[in-house]
Short mmCIF file of C-alpha atoms and ligand atoms in Angstrom, two decimals:
data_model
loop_
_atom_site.label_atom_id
_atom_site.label_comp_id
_atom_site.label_asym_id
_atom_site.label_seq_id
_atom_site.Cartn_x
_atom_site.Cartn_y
_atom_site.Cartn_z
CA UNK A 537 95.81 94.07 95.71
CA UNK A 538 92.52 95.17 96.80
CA UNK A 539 91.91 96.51 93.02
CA UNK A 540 93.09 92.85 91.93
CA UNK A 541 90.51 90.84 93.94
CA UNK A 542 88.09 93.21 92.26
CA UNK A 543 88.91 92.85 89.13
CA UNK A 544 89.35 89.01 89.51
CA UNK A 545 85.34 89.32 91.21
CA UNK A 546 84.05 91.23 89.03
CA UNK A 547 85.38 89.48 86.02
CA UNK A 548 83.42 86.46 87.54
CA UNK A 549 80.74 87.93 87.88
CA UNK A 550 80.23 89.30 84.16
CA UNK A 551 81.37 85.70 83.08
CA UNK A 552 78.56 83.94 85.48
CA UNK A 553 75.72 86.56 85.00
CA UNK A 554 76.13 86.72 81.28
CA UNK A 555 75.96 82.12 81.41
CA UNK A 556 73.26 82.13 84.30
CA UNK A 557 71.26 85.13 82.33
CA UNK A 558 71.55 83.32 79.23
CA UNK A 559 70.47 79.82 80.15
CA UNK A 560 67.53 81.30 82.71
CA UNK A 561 65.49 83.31 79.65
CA UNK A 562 66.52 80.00 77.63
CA UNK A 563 64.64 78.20 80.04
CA UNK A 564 62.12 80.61 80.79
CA UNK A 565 61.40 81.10 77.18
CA UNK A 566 60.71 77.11 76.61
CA UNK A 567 58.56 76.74 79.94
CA UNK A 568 56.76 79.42 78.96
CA UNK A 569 56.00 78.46 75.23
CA UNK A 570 55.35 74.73 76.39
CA UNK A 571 52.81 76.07 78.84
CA UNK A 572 51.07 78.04 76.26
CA UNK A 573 50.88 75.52 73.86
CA UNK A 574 49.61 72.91 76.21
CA UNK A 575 46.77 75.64 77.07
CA UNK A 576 45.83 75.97 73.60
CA UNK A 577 46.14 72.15 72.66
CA UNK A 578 43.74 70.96 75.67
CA UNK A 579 41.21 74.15 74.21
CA UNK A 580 41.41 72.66 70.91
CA UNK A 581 40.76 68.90 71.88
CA UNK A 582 38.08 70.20 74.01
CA UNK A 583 36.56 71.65 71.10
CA UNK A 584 37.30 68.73 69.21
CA UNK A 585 35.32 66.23 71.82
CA UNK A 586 32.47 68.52 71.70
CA UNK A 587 32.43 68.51 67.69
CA UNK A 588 32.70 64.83 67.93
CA UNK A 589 29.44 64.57 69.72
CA UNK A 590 27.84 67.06 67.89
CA UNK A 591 28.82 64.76 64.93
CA UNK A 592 27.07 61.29 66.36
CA UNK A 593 23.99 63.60 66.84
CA UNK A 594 23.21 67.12 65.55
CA UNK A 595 20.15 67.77 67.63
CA UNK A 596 19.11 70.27 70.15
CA UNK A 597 19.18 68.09 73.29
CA UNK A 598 22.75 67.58 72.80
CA UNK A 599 23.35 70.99 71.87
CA UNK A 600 21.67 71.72 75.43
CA UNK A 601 23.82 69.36 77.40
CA UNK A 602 26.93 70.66 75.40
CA UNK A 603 26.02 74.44 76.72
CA UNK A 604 25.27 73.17 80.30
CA UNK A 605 28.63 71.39 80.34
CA UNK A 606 30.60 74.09 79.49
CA UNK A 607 28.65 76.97 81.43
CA UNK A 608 30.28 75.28 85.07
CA UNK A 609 34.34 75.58 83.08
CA UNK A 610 36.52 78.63 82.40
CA UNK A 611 36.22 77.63 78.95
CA UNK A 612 33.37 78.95 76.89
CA UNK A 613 31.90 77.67 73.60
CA UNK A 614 29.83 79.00 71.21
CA UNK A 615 28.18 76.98 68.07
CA UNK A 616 27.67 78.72 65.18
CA UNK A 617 26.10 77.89 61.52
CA UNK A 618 27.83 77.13 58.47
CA UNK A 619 27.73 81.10 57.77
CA UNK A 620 28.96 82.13 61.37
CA UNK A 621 25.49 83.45 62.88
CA UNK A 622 25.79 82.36 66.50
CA UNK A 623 23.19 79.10 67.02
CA UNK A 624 23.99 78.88 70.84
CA UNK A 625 26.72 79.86 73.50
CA UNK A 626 27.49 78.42 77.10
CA UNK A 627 27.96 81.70 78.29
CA UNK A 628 27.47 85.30 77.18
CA UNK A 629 29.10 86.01 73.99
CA UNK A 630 31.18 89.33 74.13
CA UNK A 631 32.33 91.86 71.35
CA UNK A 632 36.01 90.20 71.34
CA UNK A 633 34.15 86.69 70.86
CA UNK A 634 32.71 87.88 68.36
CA UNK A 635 35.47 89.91 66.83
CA UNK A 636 37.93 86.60 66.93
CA UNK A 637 34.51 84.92 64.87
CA UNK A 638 34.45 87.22 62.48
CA UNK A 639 38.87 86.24 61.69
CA UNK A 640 38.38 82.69 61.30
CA UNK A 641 39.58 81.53 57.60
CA UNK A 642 37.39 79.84 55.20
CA UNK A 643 39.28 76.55 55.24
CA UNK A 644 39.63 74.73 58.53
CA UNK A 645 40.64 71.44 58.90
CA UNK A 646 38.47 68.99 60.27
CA UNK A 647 41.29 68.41 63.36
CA UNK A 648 40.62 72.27 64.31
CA UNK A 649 42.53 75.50 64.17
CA UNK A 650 43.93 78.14 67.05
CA UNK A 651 42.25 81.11 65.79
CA UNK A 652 43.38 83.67 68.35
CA UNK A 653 46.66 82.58 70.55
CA UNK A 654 47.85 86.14 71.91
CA UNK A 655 47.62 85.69 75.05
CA UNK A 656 49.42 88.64 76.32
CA UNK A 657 47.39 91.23 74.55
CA UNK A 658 44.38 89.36 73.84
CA UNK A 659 41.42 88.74 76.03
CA UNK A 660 40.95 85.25 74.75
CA UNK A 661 42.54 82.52 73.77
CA UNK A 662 40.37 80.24 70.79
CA UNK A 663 40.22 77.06 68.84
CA UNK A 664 37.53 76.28 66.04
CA UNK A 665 36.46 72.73 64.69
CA UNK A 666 33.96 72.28 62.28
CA UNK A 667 31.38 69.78 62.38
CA UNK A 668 30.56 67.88 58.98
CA UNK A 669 28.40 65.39 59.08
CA UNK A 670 27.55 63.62 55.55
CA UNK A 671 30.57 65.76 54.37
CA UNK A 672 28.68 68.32 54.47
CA UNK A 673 29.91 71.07 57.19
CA UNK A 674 26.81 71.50 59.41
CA UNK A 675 28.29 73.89 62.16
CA UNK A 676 31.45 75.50 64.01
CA UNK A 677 32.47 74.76 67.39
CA UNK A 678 34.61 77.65 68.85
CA UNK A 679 36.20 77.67 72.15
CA UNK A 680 37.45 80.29 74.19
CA UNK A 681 39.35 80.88 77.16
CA UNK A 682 39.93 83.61 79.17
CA UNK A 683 43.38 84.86 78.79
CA UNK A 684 44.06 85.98 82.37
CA UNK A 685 44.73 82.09 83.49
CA UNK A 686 47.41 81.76 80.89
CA UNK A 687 48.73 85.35 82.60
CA UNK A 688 48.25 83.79 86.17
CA UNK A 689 50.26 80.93 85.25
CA UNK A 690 52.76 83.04 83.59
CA UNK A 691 53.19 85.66 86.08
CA UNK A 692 53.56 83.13 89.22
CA UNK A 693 56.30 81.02 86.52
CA UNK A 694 58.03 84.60 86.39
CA UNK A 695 58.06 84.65 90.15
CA UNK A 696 59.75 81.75 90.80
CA UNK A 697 62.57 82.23 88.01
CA UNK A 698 62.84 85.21 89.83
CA UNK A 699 63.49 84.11 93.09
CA UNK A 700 65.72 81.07 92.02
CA UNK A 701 68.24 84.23 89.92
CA UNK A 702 67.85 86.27 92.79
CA UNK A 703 68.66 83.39 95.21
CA UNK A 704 71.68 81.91 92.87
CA UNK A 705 72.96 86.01 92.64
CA UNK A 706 73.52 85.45 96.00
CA UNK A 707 75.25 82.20 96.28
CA UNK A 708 77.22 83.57 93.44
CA UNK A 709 78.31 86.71 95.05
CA UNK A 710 79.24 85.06 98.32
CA UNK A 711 81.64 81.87 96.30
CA UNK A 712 83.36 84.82 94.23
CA UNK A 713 83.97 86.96 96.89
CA UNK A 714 85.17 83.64 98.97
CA UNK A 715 87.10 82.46 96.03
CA UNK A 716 88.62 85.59 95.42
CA UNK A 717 89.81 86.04 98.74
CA UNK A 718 91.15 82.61 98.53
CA UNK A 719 93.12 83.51 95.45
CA UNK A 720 94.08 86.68 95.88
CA UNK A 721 95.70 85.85 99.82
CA UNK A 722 98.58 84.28 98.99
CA UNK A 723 99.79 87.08 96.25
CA UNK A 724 98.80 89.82 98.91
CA UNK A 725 101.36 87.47 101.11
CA UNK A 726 103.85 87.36 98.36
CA UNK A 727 103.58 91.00 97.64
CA UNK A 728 104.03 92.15 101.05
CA UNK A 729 107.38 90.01 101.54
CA UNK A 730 108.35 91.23 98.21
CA UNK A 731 108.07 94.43 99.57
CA UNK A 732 110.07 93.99 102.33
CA UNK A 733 112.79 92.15 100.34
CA UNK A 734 112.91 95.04 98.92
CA UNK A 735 114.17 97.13 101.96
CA UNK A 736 116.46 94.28 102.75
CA UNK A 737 114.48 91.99 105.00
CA UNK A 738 115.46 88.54 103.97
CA UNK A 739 113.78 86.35 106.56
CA UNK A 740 110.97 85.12 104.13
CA UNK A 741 108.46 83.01 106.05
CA UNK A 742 105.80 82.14 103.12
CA UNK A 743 103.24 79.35 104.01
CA UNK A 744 102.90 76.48 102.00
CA UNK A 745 100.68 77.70 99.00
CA UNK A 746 100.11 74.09 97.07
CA UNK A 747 101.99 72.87 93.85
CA UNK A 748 99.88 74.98 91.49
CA UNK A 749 101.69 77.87 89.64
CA UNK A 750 100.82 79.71 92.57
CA UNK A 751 103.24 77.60 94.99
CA UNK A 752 105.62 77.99 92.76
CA UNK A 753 105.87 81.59 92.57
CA UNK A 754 106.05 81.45 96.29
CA UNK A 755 108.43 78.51 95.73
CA UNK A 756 110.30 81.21 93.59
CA UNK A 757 110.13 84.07 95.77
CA UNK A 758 111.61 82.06 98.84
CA UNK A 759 114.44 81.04 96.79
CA UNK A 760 115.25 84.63 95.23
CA UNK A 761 114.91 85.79 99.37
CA UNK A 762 117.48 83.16 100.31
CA UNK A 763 119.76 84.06 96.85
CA UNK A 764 119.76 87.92 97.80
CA UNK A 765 120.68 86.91 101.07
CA UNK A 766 123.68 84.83 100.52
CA UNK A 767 124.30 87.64 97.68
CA UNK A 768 123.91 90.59 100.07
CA UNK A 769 126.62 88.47 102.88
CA UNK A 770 128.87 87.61 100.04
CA UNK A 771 128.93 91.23 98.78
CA UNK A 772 129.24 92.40 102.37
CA UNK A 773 132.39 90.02 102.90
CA UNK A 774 133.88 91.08 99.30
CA UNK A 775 134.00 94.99 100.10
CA UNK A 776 135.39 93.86 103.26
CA UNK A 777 137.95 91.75 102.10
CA UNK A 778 138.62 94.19 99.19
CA UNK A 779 139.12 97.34 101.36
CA UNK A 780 141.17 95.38 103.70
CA UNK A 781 143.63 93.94 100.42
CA UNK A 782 143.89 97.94 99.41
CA UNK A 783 144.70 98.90 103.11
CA UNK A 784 147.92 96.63 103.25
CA UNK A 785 149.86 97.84 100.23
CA UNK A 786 148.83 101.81 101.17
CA UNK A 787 149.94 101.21 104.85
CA UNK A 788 153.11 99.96 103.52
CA UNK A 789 152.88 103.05 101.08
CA UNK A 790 152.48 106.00 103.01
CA UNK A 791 154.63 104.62 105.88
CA UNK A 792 157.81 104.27 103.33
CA UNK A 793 156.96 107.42 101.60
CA UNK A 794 157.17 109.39 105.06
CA UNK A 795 160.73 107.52 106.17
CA UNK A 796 162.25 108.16 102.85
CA UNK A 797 160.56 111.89 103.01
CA UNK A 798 162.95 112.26 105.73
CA UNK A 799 165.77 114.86 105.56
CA UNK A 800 168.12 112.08 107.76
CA UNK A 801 167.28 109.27 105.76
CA UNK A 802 170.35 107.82 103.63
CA UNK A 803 170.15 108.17 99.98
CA UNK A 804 170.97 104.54 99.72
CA UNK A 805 167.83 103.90 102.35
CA UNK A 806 165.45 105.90 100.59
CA UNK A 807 165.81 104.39 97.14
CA UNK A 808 165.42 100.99 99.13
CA UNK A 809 161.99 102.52 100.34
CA UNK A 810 161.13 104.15 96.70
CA UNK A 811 161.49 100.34 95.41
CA UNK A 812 159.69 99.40 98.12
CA UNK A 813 156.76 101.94 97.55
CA UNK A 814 157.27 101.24 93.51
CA UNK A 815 156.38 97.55 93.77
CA UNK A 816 153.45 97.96 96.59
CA UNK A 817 151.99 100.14 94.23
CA UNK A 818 152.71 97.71 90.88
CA UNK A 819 150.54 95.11 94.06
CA UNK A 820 147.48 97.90 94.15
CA UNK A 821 147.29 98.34 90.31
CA UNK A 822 147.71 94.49 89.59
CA UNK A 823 145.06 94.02 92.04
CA UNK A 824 142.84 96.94 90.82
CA UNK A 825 143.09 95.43 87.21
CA UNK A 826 141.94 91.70 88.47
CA UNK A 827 138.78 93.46 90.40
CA UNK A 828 138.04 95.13 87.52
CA UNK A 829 137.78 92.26 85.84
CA UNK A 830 135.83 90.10 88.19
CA UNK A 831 133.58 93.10 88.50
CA UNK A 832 133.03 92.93 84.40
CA UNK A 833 133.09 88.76 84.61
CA UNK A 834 129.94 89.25 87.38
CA UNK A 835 128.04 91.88 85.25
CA UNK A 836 128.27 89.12 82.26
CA UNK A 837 129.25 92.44 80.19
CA UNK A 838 131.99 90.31 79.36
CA UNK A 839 131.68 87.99 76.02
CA UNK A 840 133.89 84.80 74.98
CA UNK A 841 133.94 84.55 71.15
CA UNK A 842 135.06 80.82 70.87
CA UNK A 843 137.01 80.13 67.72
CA UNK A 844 138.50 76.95 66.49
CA UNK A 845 142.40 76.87 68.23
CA UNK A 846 145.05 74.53 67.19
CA UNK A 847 146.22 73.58 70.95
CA UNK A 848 150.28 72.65 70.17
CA UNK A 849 150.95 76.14 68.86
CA UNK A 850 148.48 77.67 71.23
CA UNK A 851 150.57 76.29 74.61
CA UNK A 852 153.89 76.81 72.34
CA UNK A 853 153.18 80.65 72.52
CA UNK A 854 151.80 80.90 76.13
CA UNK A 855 155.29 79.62 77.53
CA UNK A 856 157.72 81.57 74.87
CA UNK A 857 155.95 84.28 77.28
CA UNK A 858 156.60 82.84 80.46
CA UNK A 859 159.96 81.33 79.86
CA UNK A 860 161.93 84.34 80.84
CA UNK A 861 160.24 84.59 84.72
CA UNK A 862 160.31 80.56 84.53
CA UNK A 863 164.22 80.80 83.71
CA UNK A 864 164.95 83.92 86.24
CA UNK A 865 163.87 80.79 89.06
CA UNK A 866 165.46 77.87 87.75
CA UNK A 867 162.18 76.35 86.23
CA UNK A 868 161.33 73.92 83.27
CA UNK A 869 158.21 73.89 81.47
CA UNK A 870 157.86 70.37 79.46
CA UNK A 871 154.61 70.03 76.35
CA UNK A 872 152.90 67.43 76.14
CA UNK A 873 150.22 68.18 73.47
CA UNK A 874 149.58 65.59 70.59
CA UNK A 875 149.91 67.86 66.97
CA UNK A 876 146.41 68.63 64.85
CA UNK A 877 144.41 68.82 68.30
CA UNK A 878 141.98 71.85 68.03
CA UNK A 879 139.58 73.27 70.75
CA UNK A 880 136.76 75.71 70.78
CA UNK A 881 137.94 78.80 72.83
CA UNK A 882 138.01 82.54 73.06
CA UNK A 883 142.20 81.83 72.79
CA UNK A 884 142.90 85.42 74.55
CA UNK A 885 140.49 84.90 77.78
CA UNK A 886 142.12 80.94 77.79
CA UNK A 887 145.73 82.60 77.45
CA UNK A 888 144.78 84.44 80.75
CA UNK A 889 143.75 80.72 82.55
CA UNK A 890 146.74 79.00 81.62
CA UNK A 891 149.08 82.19 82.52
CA UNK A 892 147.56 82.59 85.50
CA UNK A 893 147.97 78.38 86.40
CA UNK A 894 151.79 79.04 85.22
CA UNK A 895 152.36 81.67 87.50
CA UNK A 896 150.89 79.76 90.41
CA UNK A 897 153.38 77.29 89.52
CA UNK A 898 155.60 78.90 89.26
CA UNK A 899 155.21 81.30 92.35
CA UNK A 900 155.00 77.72 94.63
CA UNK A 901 157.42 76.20 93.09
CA UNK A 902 160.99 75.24 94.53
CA UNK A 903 164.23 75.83 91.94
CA UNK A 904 164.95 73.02 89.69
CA UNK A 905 161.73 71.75 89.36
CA UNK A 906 159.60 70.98 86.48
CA UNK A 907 156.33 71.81 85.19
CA UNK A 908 154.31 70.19 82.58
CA UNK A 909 151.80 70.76 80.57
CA UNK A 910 149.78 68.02 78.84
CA UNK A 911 146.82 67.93 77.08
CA UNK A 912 144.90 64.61 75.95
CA UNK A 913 141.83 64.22 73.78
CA UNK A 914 139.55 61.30 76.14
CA UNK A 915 135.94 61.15 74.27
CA UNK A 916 134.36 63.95 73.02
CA UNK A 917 136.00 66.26 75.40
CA UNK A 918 139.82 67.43 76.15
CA UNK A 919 141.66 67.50 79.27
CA UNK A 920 144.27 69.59 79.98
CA UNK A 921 146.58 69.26 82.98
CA UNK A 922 149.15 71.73 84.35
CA UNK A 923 151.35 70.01 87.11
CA UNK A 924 153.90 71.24 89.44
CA UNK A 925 156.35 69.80 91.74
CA UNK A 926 155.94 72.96 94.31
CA UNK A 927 154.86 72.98 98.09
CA UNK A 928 151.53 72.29 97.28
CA UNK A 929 148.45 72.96 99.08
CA UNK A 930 147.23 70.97 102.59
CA UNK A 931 144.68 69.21 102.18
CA UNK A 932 142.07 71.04 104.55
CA UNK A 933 142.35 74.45 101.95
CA UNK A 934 141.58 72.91 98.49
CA UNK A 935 137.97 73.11 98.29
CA UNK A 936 138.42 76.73 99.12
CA UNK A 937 141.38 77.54 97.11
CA UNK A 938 138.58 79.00 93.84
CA UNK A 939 137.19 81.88 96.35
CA UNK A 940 137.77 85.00 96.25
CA UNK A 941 140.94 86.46 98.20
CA UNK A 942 141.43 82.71 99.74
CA UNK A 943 145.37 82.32 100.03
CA UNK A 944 146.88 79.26 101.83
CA UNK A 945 149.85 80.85 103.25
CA UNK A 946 148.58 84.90 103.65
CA UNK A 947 152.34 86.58 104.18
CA UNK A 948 153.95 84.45 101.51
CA UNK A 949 151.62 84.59 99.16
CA UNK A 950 151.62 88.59 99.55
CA UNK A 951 155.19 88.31 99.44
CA UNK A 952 154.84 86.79 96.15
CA UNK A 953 152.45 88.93 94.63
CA UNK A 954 149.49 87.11 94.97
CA UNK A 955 146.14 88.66 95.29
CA UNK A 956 143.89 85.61 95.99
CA UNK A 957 142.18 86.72 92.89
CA UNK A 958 143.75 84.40 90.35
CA UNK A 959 142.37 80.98 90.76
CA UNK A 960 138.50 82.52 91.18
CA UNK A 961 139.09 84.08 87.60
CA UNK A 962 140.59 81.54 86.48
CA UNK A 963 137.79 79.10 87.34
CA UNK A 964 135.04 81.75 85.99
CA UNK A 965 136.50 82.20 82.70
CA UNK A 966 136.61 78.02 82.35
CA UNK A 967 133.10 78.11 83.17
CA UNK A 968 132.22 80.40 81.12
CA UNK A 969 134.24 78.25 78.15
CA UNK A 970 131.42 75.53 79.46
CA UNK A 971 134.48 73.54 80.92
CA UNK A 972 135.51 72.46 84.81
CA UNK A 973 138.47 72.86 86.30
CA UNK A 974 139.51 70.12 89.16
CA UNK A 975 142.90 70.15 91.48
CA UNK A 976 144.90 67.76 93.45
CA UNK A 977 147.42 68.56 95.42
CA UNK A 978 149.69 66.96 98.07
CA UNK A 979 151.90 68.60 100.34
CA UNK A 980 156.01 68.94 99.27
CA UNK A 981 154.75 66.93 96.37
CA UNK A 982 153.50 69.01 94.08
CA UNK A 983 150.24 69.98 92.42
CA UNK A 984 147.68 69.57 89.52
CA UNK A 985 145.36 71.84 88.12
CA UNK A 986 143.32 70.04 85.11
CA UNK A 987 140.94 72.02 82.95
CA UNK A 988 138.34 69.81 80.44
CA UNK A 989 136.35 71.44 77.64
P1 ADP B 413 147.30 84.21 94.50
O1 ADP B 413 147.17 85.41 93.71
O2 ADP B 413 147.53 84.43 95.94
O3 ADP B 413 148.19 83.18 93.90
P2 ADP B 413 145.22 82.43 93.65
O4 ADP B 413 143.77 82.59 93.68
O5 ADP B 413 145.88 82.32 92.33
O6 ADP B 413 145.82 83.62 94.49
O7 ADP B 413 145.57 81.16 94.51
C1 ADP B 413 145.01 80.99 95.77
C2 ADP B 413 145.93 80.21 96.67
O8 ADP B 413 146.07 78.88 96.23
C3 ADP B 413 147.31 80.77 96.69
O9 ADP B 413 147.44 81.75 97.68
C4 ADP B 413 148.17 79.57 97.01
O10 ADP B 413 148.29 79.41 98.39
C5 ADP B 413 147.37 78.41 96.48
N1 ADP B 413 147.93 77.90 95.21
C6 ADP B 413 147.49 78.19 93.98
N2 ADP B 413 148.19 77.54 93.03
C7 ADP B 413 149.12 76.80 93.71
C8 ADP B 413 150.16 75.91 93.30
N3 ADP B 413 150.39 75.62 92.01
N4 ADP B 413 150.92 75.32 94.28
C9 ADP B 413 150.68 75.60 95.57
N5 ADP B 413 149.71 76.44 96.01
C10 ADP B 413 148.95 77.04 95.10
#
């Protein structure tokens, strides 16, 4: 986490310094040029003015008061003839002066020319206008200026951008590390309760992170801790329940198998106790095969490969194969299924539904009695119902009658073979057709199972 908050800081960083860097030497860059050019555009005009006088009246005492004026500035000027011989100079006139003379070009506009603007590398900074009077070009005005101002100016400018980026560094690097902390707290949080998740600690206590993706991964994370925990208690129960459904059958097992090991026992007795043993252990492997199956329904390993069924024929075959148990107990099983109705199912997982339903029945179900199937078409969707006039099931158990190893009646239902598996399969494999599965059921009455897909 501590490598993420980097990462997220310094990635802020590169992003800010690169913008900030960028748009401060932008800036820079245009302060600086505007400065410069004002500096040379006031020499210039200067120059200009002085030309403009020089133009009303070419004569020494003006010349004079020109010098004079100039002598008290930082600005110097020097007049020169038409061919560049110096006629008189406010101050003294040094080898660069006369270096930057010696560059002007031939043609110069009467509005003036820069002649020299390097500033950086130059001592001087010049303009030159020439005068004409009678259109005839009588004289040069130059200007110069000592460079070091411009570098003063420029220097102290640099100082100031330079405070203002080292100043905004700082503000930056304080919000990002701020910000990062900010950002990176809560997934620190989540990661540590992750962690102990992990190890089996399910009492999350996240704080309330906001409604930003963030939240919701905490959102998330709170829900997968409660999930694993109701998981982790229903798992607990299940083993529980399972190795207490094995322990039965094997008590009865081993406890037969010693009384009929017996050298006293009666032939007669002992093959009561073999059949005894024989069916306990046609219980365990019934009830093996339905865990087995659970265990492959929960690991979704399982697949249902729907295919179009024609229902009469479907139900016709399922009860040719339970008629023989149904007629052993004095049971009738009545159709009621309109002909040319099809349904999208996997027909061998849907076999085991309704067999399992029909052996219900049939298990809670007095002699003489009749169960009926009927199917209807309502809508878009069909509805299949599989009644019984058995003992039914009180009131107070039918929510729970779909869990795991929930029986009504725990001795009889053992006695009949039941497992308290069938009904949880039954209502998995519907669900995994995309169907429900409802019951009612009253008491002495009898009961209804109805499937719609
Ligand atoms: P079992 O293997 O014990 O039958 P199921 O999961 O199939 O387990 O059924 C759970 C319980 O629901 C049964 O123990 C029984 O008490 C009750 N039950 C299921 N079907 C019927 C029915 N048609 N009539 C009465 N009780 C039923």
């Amino acid at each position: 986490m501590k490598k993420l908050s980097f990462k997220i800081g310094l990635l802020f960083f590169t992003a800010i310094l690169l913008l900030e860097g960028v748009s401060i030497i932008f800036l820079h860059n245009n302060i600086l040029h505007s400065r410069v050019h004002d500096e040379l555009n006031a020499l210039q005009t200067r120059g200009n003015n002085h030309r403009d006088i020089l133009e009303a009246s070419f004569q020494k005492e003006t010349i004079m008061h020109i010098a004079m004026m100039e002598a008290r500035t930082d600005t110097q000027v020097i007049l020169t003839k038409t061919d560049r011989s110096i006629y008189m100079s406010s101050n003294k006139v040094t080898d660069e002066m006369k270096a930057i003379i010696k560059t002007t070009p031939k043609h110069i506009p009467h509005d003036g020319l820069i002649i020299e603007d390097d500033w950086k590398n130059g001592a001087y900074i010049a303009s030159v206008s020439p005068v004409i009077v009678d259109q005839k070009i009588d004289g040069y005005v130059y200007m110069f200026q000592n460079t070091q101002k411009i570098k003063d100016l420029i220097s102290e400018l640099n100082r100031h951008f330079l405070f203002a980026g080292l100043l905004s560094l700082l503000f930056m690097g304080i919000i990002i590390i701020i910000l990062t902390r900010v950002m990176t707290q809560p997934l620190i949080q989540m990661n540590e309760i992750t962690k102990r998740m992990s190890k089996g600690d399910f009492s999350v206590s996240l704080p309330a992170l906001g409604n930003d993706e963030l939240g919701e991964l905490g959102e998330s994370i709170k829900i997968l801790a409660r999930d694993l925990a109701i998981l982790t208690n229903e798992r607990n129960e299940f083993l529980a329940s399972i190795s207490h459904e094995l322990r039965t059958p094997l008590t009865y097992i081993k406890g037969y198998a010693e009384i009929a090991r017996r050298q006293d026992t009666a032939p007669s007795e002992r093959d009561q106790y073999l059949g005894i043993i024989v069916e306990e252990a046609v219980k365990l492997s019934k009830l093996v095969k339905e865990l087995f199956h659970l265990a492959k329904m929960d690991e979704n390993t399982f697949s249902i490969e729907k295919e179009m069924i024609p229902l009469r024929p479907f139900f016709q075959e399922v009860i040719e194969k339970v008629s023989p148990a149904f007629k052993e107990n004095h049971l009738r099983i009545e159709l009621n299924c309109p002909e040319n109705i099809s349904c999208e199912m996997d027909p061998i997982r849907f076999e085991q539904v309704i067999l399992n339903l029909l052996d219900n029945a049939r298990k809670y179900s007095e002699p003489n009695t009749k169960i009926s199937i009927s199917v209807q078409v309502k809508g878009d969707k069909i509805h299949m119902m599989i009644q019984d006039e058995g003992k039914g099931i009180p009131e107070e158990d039918l929510p729970r009658i779909f869990e795991r190893f929930y029986r009504v009646d725990k001795s009889r239902a053992r006695s009949l073979g039941g497992t308290g598996l069938g009904l949880s399969i039954v209502k998995q494999l519907v669900e995994a057709h995309g169907g429900t599965i409802s019951v009612e059921s009253k008491t002495n009455v009898g009961t209804t199972f109805e499937i719609i897909l």
